Coordinates of C-alpha atoms in Angstrom, one line a residue:
Chain A
M1 CA 61.9 -3.7 -27.7
A2 CA 60.8 -0.8 -25.4
G3 CA 57.8 -1.1 -23.2
A4 CA 56.4 -4.4 -24.5
K5 CA 56.7 -6.1 -21.2
E6 CA 55.2 -3.3 -19.5
I7 CA 52.2 -3.1 -21.8
R8 CA 51.9 -7.0 -21.2
T9 CA 51.5 -6.5 -17.6
Q10 CA 49.2 -3.7 -18.0
I11 CA 47.0 -5.9 -20.1
G12 CA 47.2 -8.4 -17.5
S13 CA 46.1 -6.2 -14.7
I14 CA 43.3 -4.8 -16.7
K15 CA 42.1 -8.2 -17.5
N16 CA 42.0 -9.1 -13.8
T17 CA 40.0 -5.9 -13.0
S18 CA 37.6 -6.7 -15.8
K19 CA 37.1 -10.1 -14.4
I20 CA 36.2 -8.7 -11.0
T21 CA 33.9 -6.0 -12.7
K22 CA 32.1 -8.8 -14.8
A23 CA 31.7 -11.0 -11.7
M24 CA 30.2 -8.1 -9.9
E25 CA 27.9 -7.3 -12.6
M26 CA 26.4 -10.7 -12.7
V27 CA 25.9 -10.7 -8.8
A28 CA 24.3 -7.4 -9.1
A29 CA 22.0 -8.8 -11.7
S30 CA 20.8 -11.7 -9.8
K31 CA 20.4 -9.4 -6.6
M32 CA 18.5 -6.9 -8.5
R33 CA 16.0 -9.5 -9.5
K34 CA 15.5 -10.5 -6.0
A35 CA 15.3 -7.1 -5.0
Q36 CA 12.7 -6.4 -7.5
N37 CA 10.6 -9.2 -6.3
R38 CA 10.8 -7.9 -2.8
M39 CA 9.8 -4.4 -4.1
A40 CA 6.7 -6.0 -5.6
A41 CA 5.9 -8.1 -2.3
T42 CA 5.8 -4.9 -0.2
R43 CA 3.6 -3.1 -2.6
P44 CA 0.3 -4.7 -1.6
Y45 CA 0.9 -3.7 2.2
A46 CA 1.7 -0.1 1.2
E47 CA -1.3 0.0 -1.1
K48 CA -3.7 -1.2 1.3
M49 CA -2.1 1.0 4.0
R50 CA -2.7 4.0 1.7
K51 CA -6.3 2.8 1.1
V52 CA -7.0 2.7 5.0
I53 CA -5.4 6.1 5.4
G54 CA -7.5 7.5 2.7
H55 CA -10.7 6.1 4.3
L56 CA -9.5 7.6 7.5
F57 CA -9.4 11.0 5.8
H58 CA -12.8 10.7 4.5
A59 CA -14.0 9.7 7.8
H60 CA -14.4 12.5 10.5
P61 CA -12.6 11.4 13.4
E62 CA -13.5 13.3 16.6
Y63 CA -9.8 13.0 17.6
K64 CA -7.2 14.8 15.3
H65 CA -3.9 13.2 15.4
T66 CA -0.9 15.4 15.5
F67 CA 0.3 13.7 12.4
M68 CA -2.7 15.2 10.6
I69 CA -2.1 18.8 11.7
E70 CA -0.1 21.1 9.8
R71 CA 2.0 23.7 11.7
E72 CA 4.3 26.5 11.3
V73 CA 7.7 25.1 10.2
K74 CA 10.8 25.9 12.3
R75 CA 12.5 22.6 12.0
V76 CA 12.4 19.9 9.6
G77 CA 13.7 16.4 9.8
Y78 CA 15.0 14.4 6.8
I79 CA 15.0 10.7 6.6
I80 CA 17.7 9.9 4.2
V81 CA 17.9 6.5 2.5
S82 CA 21.1 5.5 0.9
S83 CA 23.2 2.4 0.2
D84 CA 25.7 0.8 2.4
R85 CA 28.3 0.3 -0.3
G86 CA 29.7 2.1 -3.0
L87 CA 30.6 1.1 -6.7
C88 CA 27.0 1.7 -7.8
G89 CA 27.6 4.7 -10.1
G90 CA 26.2 8.1 -9.2
L91 CA 23.4 6.6 -7.2
N92 CA 24.1 8.1 -3.8
N93 CA 25.8 11.3 -5.1
N94 CA 22.9 12.3 -7.4
L95 CA 20.6 12.0 -4.4
F96 CA 22.9 14.0 -2.0
R97 CA 23.6 16.5 -4.6
K98 CA 19.9 17.2 -5.2
L99 CA 19.2 17.0 -1.4
V100 CA 22.0 19.5 -0.6
K101 CA 20.3 22.0 -3.0
E102 CA 17.1 21.7 -1.2
L103 CA 18.6 21.7 2.2
K104 CA 20.3 25.1 1.3
E105 CA 16.9 26.4 0.5
H106 CA 15.8 25.4 4.2
R107 CA 18.8 27.0 5.5
D108 CA 18.4 30.2 3.8
A109 CA 14.8 30.4 5.1
G110 CA 16.3 30.0 8.6
T111 CA 14.8 26.5 9.3
E112 CA 17.0 24.1 11.2
I113 CA 17.5 20.6 10.0
E114 CA 17.8 17.2 11.6
F115 CA 19.1 14.0 9.9
C116 CA 17.9 10.6 10.2
T117 CA 20.3 8.4 7.8
I118 CA 19.9 5.0 6.7
G119 CA 22.9 3.3 5.0
N120 CA 26.7 4.1 5.4
K121 CA 26.9 6.4 2.6
A122 CA 24.4 8.9 3.9
L123 CA 26.0 8.5 7.4
G124 CA 29.4 9.3 6.1
F125 CA 28.2 12.3 3.7
F126 CA 25.8 14.1 6.2
G127 CA 28.2 13.5 9.0
R128 CA 30.7 15.7 7.0
F129 CA 28.0 17.9 5.6
G130 CA 27.4 19.2 9.3
G131 CA 24.1 18.6 10.5
N132 CA 22.5 17.0 13.5
I133 CA 22.2 13.2 13.0
V134 CA 19.6 12.0 15.6
S135 CA 19.3 8.5 14.6
Q136 CA 20.8 6.2 11.9
A137 CA 20.7 2.5 10.7
T138 CA 23.4 0.9 8.9
H139 CA 24.0 -2.7 7.5
L140 CA 20.6 -3.6 6.5
G141 CA 21.9 -6.1 4.2
D142 CA 20.1 -7.4 1.0
M143 CA 16.9 -8.3 3.0
P144 CA 16.0 -5.4 5.0
H145 CA 13.6 -6.1 7.7
I146 CA 11.2 -3.7 9.2
E147 CA 12.5 -4.3 12.6
D148 CA 15.6 -2.7 11.9
L149 CA 13.7 0.5 10.9
I150 CA 11.3 0.8 13.6
G151 CA 13.7 2.4 16.2
T152 CA 15.3 4.6 13.7
V153 CA 12.0 6.1 12.5
K154 CA 10.5 6.2 16.0
V155 CA 13.2 8.7 17.1
M156 CA 12.0 11.1 14.2
L157 CA 8.3 10.4 15.0
D158 CA 8.8 11.1 18.8
A159 CA 10.7 14.4 17.9
Y160 CA 7.7 15.3 15.8
A161 CA 5.1 14.5 18.6
E162 CA 7.1 16.5 21.1
G163 CA 7.2 19.4 18.7
K164 CA 11.0 19.4 18.1
I165 CA 10.5 19.0 14.6
D166 CA 7.5 20.3 12.4
R167 CA 7.8 18.4 9.4
I168 CA 9.5 15.1 8.3
Y169 CA 10.8 14.4 4.7
I170 CA 12.2 11.3 3.3
A171 CA 14.8 11.2 0.6
Y172 CA 15.5 8.1 -1.4
N173 CA 15.9 6.6 -4.9
N174 CA 12.8 5.7 -6.8
F175 CA 13.0 2.8 -8.9
V176 CA 11.8 3.7 -12.3
N177 CA 13.5 0.9 -14.3
T178 CA 16.7 -0.7 -14.5
M179 CA 18.4 2.1 -16.3
T180 CA 16.8 5.0 -14.5
Q181 CA 16.5 5.9 -10.8
S182 CA 15.3 9.0 -9.8
P183 CA 16.0 10.9 -6.6
T184 CA 12.7 11.5 -4.8
F185 CA 11.7 13.6 -1.9
E186 CA 8.5 13.2 -0.2
Q187 CA 6.6 14.6 2.9
L188 CA 5.9 12.0 5.3
V189 CA 4.4 13.9 8.2
P190 CA 2.3 15.7 8.5
I191 CA 0.5 13.3 6.2
P192 CA -0.3 15.3 3.0
S193 CA -4.1 15.3 2.5
T194 CA -4.6 15.0 -1.1
M195 CA -8.0 13.8 -0.6
E196 CA -10.4 16.6 -1.2
E197 CA -13.1 17.2 1.5
D198 CA -15.9 14.9 0.6
L199 CA -19.1 15.8 2.4
K200 CA -21.3 13.3 0.8
H201 CA -22.1 11.7 4.0
H202 CA -20.8 12.1 7.4
W203 CA -19.4 8.9 8.9
D204 CA -16.7 7.7 11.1
Y205 CA -15.3 4.5 12.2
I206 CA -16.0 2.5 15.3
Y207 CA -12.6 2.6 17.0
E208 CA -11.4 -0.3 19.3
P209 CA -10.3 0.4 22.2
D210 CA -10.6 4.1 21.4
S211 CA -9.6 6.5 18.4
K212 CA -6.3 8.0 20.1
E213 CA -4.7 4.6 20.6
V214 CA -5.7 3.1 17.2
L215 CA -4.7 6.1 15.2
D216 CA -1.3 6.4 17.0
N217 CA -0.6 2.9 16.0
L218 CA -1.9 3.2 12.6
L219 CA -0.3 6.3 11.6
G220 CA 3.1 5.1 13.1
R221 CA 2.8 2.0 11.1
Y222 CA 1.9 4.1 8.0
V223 CA 5.1 6.0 8.1
E224 CA 7.2 2.9 8.9
S225 CA 5.7 1.2 6.0
L226 CA 6.5 4.1 3.6
V227 CA 10.1 4.2 5.1
Y228 CA 10.4 0.6 4.6
Q229 CA 9.1 0.7 1.0
A230 CA 11.8 3.5 0.4
V231 CA 14.3 1.2 1.7
V232 CA 13.4 -1.7 -0.3
E233 CA 13.0 0.6 -3.5
N234 CA 16.6 2.1 -2.8
G235 CA 17.8 -1.5 -2.7
A236 CA 16.7 -2.4 -6.0
C237 CA 18.0 0.8 -7.2
E238 CA 21.5 0.2 -5.8
Q239 CA 21.7 -3.2 -7.3
S240 CA 20.5 -2.0 -10.8
A241 CA 22.8 0.9 -10.6
R242 CA 25.6 -1.2 -9.5
M243 CA 24.8 -3.5 -12.3
V244 CA 24.9 -0.7 -15.0
A245 CA 28.1 0.8 -13.5
M246 CA 29.9 -2.6 -13.7
K247 CA 28.8 -3.3 -17.2
S248 CA 30.2 -0.1 -18.5
A249 CA 33.4 -0.6 -16.5
S250 CA 33.8 -4.1 -18.1
D251 CA 33.0 -2.4 -21.4
N252 CA 35.7 0.2 -20.9
A253 CA 38.1 -2.5 -19.9
K254 CA 37.5 -4.3 -23.0
N255 CA 38.4 -1.3 -25.2
L256 CA 41.2 -0.5 -23.1
I257 CA 42.6 -4.0 -23.6
D258 CA 41.9 -3.8 -27.4
E259 CA 43.8 -0.5 -27.5
L260 CA 46.8 -1.8 -25.5
Q261 CA 46.8 -5.0 -27.6
L262 CA 47.3 -2.9 -30.7
I263 CA 50.0 -0.9 -29.3
Y264 CA 51.7 -4.1 -28.1
N265 CA 51.4 -5.8 -31.4
K266 CA 52.8 -2.6 -33.1
A267 CA 55.9 -2.5 -30.6
R268 CA 56.6 -6.2 -31.2
Q269 CA 56.4 -5.8 -35.1
A270 CA 58.7 -2.8 -34.8
A271 CA 61.1 -4.8 -32.6
I272 CA 61.2 -7.8 -35.1
T273 CA 61.5 -5.3 -38.2
Q274 CA 64.4 -3.7 -36.5
E275 CA 66.1 -7.1 -35.6
I276 CA 65.7 -8.4 -39.1
S277 CA 67.1 -5.0 -40.7
E278 CA 70.1 -5.3 -38.2
I279 CA 70.7 -9.0 -39.2
V280 CA 70.5 -7.9 -42.9
G281 CA 72.7 -4.9 -42.4
G282 CA 75.3 -6.9 -40.5
A283 CA 75.3 -9.8 -43.2
A284 CA 75.8 -6.9 -46.0
A285 CA 78.8 -5.5 -44.1
V286 CA 80.5 -8.9 -43.8
Chain B
M1 CA -25.5 -17.6 -3.3
A2 CA -24.4 -16.5 0.1
M3 CA -23.2 -13.0 0.7
T4 CA -19.5 -12.6 0.7
I5 CA -17.0 -9.9 1.8
H6 CA -13.4 -9.3 0.3
V7 CA -10.6 -10.2 2.5
D8 CA -7.0 -8.8 2.0
I9 CA -4.5 -10.1 4.5
V10 CA -1.1 -8.3 3.8
S11 CA 2.2 -7.9 5.8
A12 CA 4.9 -5.4 4.9
E13 CA 6.9 -8.1 3.6
G14 CA 4.4 -9.7 1.4
E15 CA 0.7 -10.4 0.5
I16 CA -0.7 -13.4 2.7
F17 CA -4.3 -13.9 1.5
S18 CA -6.6 -12.1 -0.9
G19 CA -10.2 -13.5 -1.7
V20 CA -13.8 -13.5 -0.7
A21 CA -15.1 -15.1 2.3
E22 CA -18.5 -15.6 4.2
M23 CA -17.1 -14.9 7.6
I24 CA -13.7 -13.9 9.1
Y25 CA -12.5 -14.2 12.8
A26 CA -10.0 -12.1 13.9
P27 CA -8.1 -11.6 17.5
A28 CA -8.8 -7.9 18.3
V29 CA -7.5 -6.4 21.3
M30 CA -10.7 -6.3 23.0
G31 CA -11.7 -10.0 22.3
E32 CA -12.2 -12.1 19.3
V33 CA -14.4 -10.3 16.5
G34 CA -16.3 -12.2 13.7
I35 CA -17.0 -10.2 10.7
A36 CA -19.8 -10.9 8.4
P37 CA -20.5 -9.0 5.0
R38 CA -21.9 -5.5 5.5
H39 CA -20.2 -5.0 8.8
T40 CA -20.3 -1.5 10.0
P41 CA -16.8 0.4 9.4
L42 CA -14.4 -0.4 12.1
V43 CA -10.6 0.0 12.9
T44 CA -9.2 -2.0 15.6
Q45 CA -5.6 -3.3 16.8
L46 CA -5.0 -6.9 16.6
K47 CA -3.2 -9.0 19.1
P48 CA -1.0 -12.0 18.5
G49 CA -3.5 -14.8 17.5
E50 CA -5.2 -16.6 14.6
I51 CA -7.1 -15.3 11.9
R52 CA -9.7 -17.6 10.4
V53 CA -11.2 -17.2 7.1
D54 CA -14.3 -19.1 6.1
T55 CA -14.3 -18.9 2.4
G56 CA -17.8 -20.7 2.3
S57 CA -19.0 -23.4 -0.1
G58 CA -18.3 -26.2 2.4
K59 CA -14.5 -25.8 2.2
D60 CA -12.4 -25.9 5.2
M61 CA -11.6 -22.7 7.0
Q62 CA -8.2 -21.0 6.3
H63 CA -6.1 -20.2 9.3
F64 CA -3.3 -17.5 9.4
Y65 CA -1.2 -16.7 12.4
V66 CA -0.6 -13.0 13.0
S67 CA 1.7 -11.4 15.7
G68 CA -0.4 -8.1 15.7
G69 CA -1.6 -5.7 13.3
I70 CA -4.3 -3.3 12.4
L71 CA -7.9 -4.5 11.2
E72 CA -9.8 -2.2 9.1
I73 CA -13.3 -3.1 8.2
Q74 CA -15.5 -1.3 5.3
P75 CA -18.8 -2.9 4.6
H76 CA -17.6 -4.9 1.5
V77 CA -13.8 -5.1 2.2
V78 CA -12.0 -6.2 5.3
T79 CA -8.2 -5.2 5.3
V80 CA -5.6 -6.9 7.7
L81 CA -2.3 -5.0 8.1
A82 CA -0.3 -7.8 9.8
D83 CA 2.9 -7.1 11.6
T84 CA 6.1 -9.1 10.9
A85 CA 7.8 -7.8 13.7
I86 CA 7.0 -8.5 17.3
R87 CA 5.9 -5.1 18.8
A88 CA 5.5 -3.8 22.1
T89 CA 6.0 -0.3 23.5
D90 CA 9.0 -1.0 25.4
L91 CA 10.6 -2.9 22.7
D92 CA 10.0 0.0 20.2
E93 CA 11.5 2.4 22.8
A94 CA 14.5 0.3 23.2
A95 CA 15.0 0.2 19.3
A96 CA 14.6 4.0 19.4
Q97 CA 17.4 4.3 22.1
E98 CA 19.7 2.1 20.1
A99 CA 19.3 3.9 16.8
K100 CA 19.9 7.2 18.8
R101 CA 23.1 5.7 20.5
R102 CA 24.2 4.6 17.2
A103 CA 24.0 8.2 15.7
E104 CA 25.6 9.7 18.6
E105 CA 28.5 7.3 18.4
A106 CA 29.1 7.9 14.7
M107 CA 29.0 11.6 15.4
A108 CA 31.2 11.6 18.3
D109 CA 33.9 8.9 17.3
R110 CA 34.7 9.5 13.7
S111 CA 36.4 6.3 13.4
A112 CA 35.7 2.9 11.9
E113 CA 33.2 2.7 9.1
F114 CA 32.6 6.4 9.3
E115 CA 36.3 7.0 8.5
Y116 CA 36.0 4.4 5.9
A117 CA 33.3 6.0 4.0
K118 CA 35.3 9.3 4.0
A119 CA 38.6 7.6 3.2
Q120 CA 36.8 5.9 0.4
S121 CA 35.4 9.0 -1.1
E122 CA 38.8 10.6 -0.8
L123 CA 40.3 7.6 -2.5
A124 CA 37.9 7.9 -5.2
E125 CA 39.0 11.7 -5.9
A126 CA 42.5 10.8 -5.8
V127 CA 42.2 8.1 -8.2
A128 CA 40.2 10.2 -10.6
Q129 CA 43.0 12.9 -10.2
L130 CA 45.5 10.3 -11.0
R131 CA 43.7 9.2 -14.1
A132 CA 43.5 12.8 -15.2
I133 CA 47.3 13.4 -14.9
E134 CA 47.9 10.2 -16.7
R135 CA 45.6 11.0 -19.6
I136 CA 47.5 14.4 -19.8
R137 CA 50.9 12.9 -19.8
K138 CA 50.0 10.4 -22.4
G139 CA 48.6 13.0 -24.6
K140 CA 51.8 15.0 -24.5
R141 CA 53.8 12.1 -25.3
G142 CA 51.7 10.9 -28.1

């Protein structure tokens, strides 16, 4: 009975693997729901922040913040948001691949690039990719807090304020729905002004204590909130991508087990048939 | 009916309050401000303290604690962008230094997690190759 035992052990090991993938799928599903809730919870802040910034662009502050001024691009900074752990399908790789294509364009144009990585995977990848990683954050866990990001983002913003970087982008996975996550790049600083000049009436805020300090604070927080939202969104993407990946792994395992079971049954049947014919042949010879 | 103003208090990690009020008191850096409807546009920083919202109609005031943030006033809308983190310039600076140091560490000493991530990706490649080889062998045999 050739191979029957081997097939049986193989079935056993695949069954064990499929138990793990099934468990991971369920864990990811429940984590995804939480991550989605968190994503929904951060939305009001981001919306209000955007509204305030929008008002600010409509106002005509006597003080122009550096974050609002475009300048010639010699060096760019990328904040890359990735997951800490793997086994989430092509989530990180899709983002990196798309990003590398864009980075090549920058390199061809002679622009230098600096990275700020969030998450283990980006750190690993862009460490090998060969770039200057100026700051990083890893192990944010399932519940990222804005405190964990302040320092990481500040390094980039300081570099921008000092003129070391002329533009900052963020790269992350945008949560479309459970099945789809789209790699997204956005320009963070200088803040792209989509608002057309509105000259209806000329007004400005009262700033307390003064416009410089308030704007410094506000725009810093604005960027932080965008990064935070990207991190939270990427977290939801990670869980849903993992859920889908683990689901397909479990399905594949099931198919594999079915196939092997069939082979095993055939082998067993063949062995029995052979035995019977041997016995019959032996009896006839006697 | 008394004049009202819309109030939104949000923090990065969730919405705290949204509704109409007759009067809002907030701890601005230059002293507490009271905001009535049709206040002139104003932006200011908040210091740690209490925001009180008078929703009118004889109900009790609602109290919210904020550890700082930004207050924006438009004639009919008040927005409080509350901080969840405790902020101070030197604290932020320390966090930035820490993030920088971590990056330098990861760049310089390519061990531990960094190696782990690399090893993992290499392992994934190797596994894929093995699988391909296995499939080819099976195909030949079958």
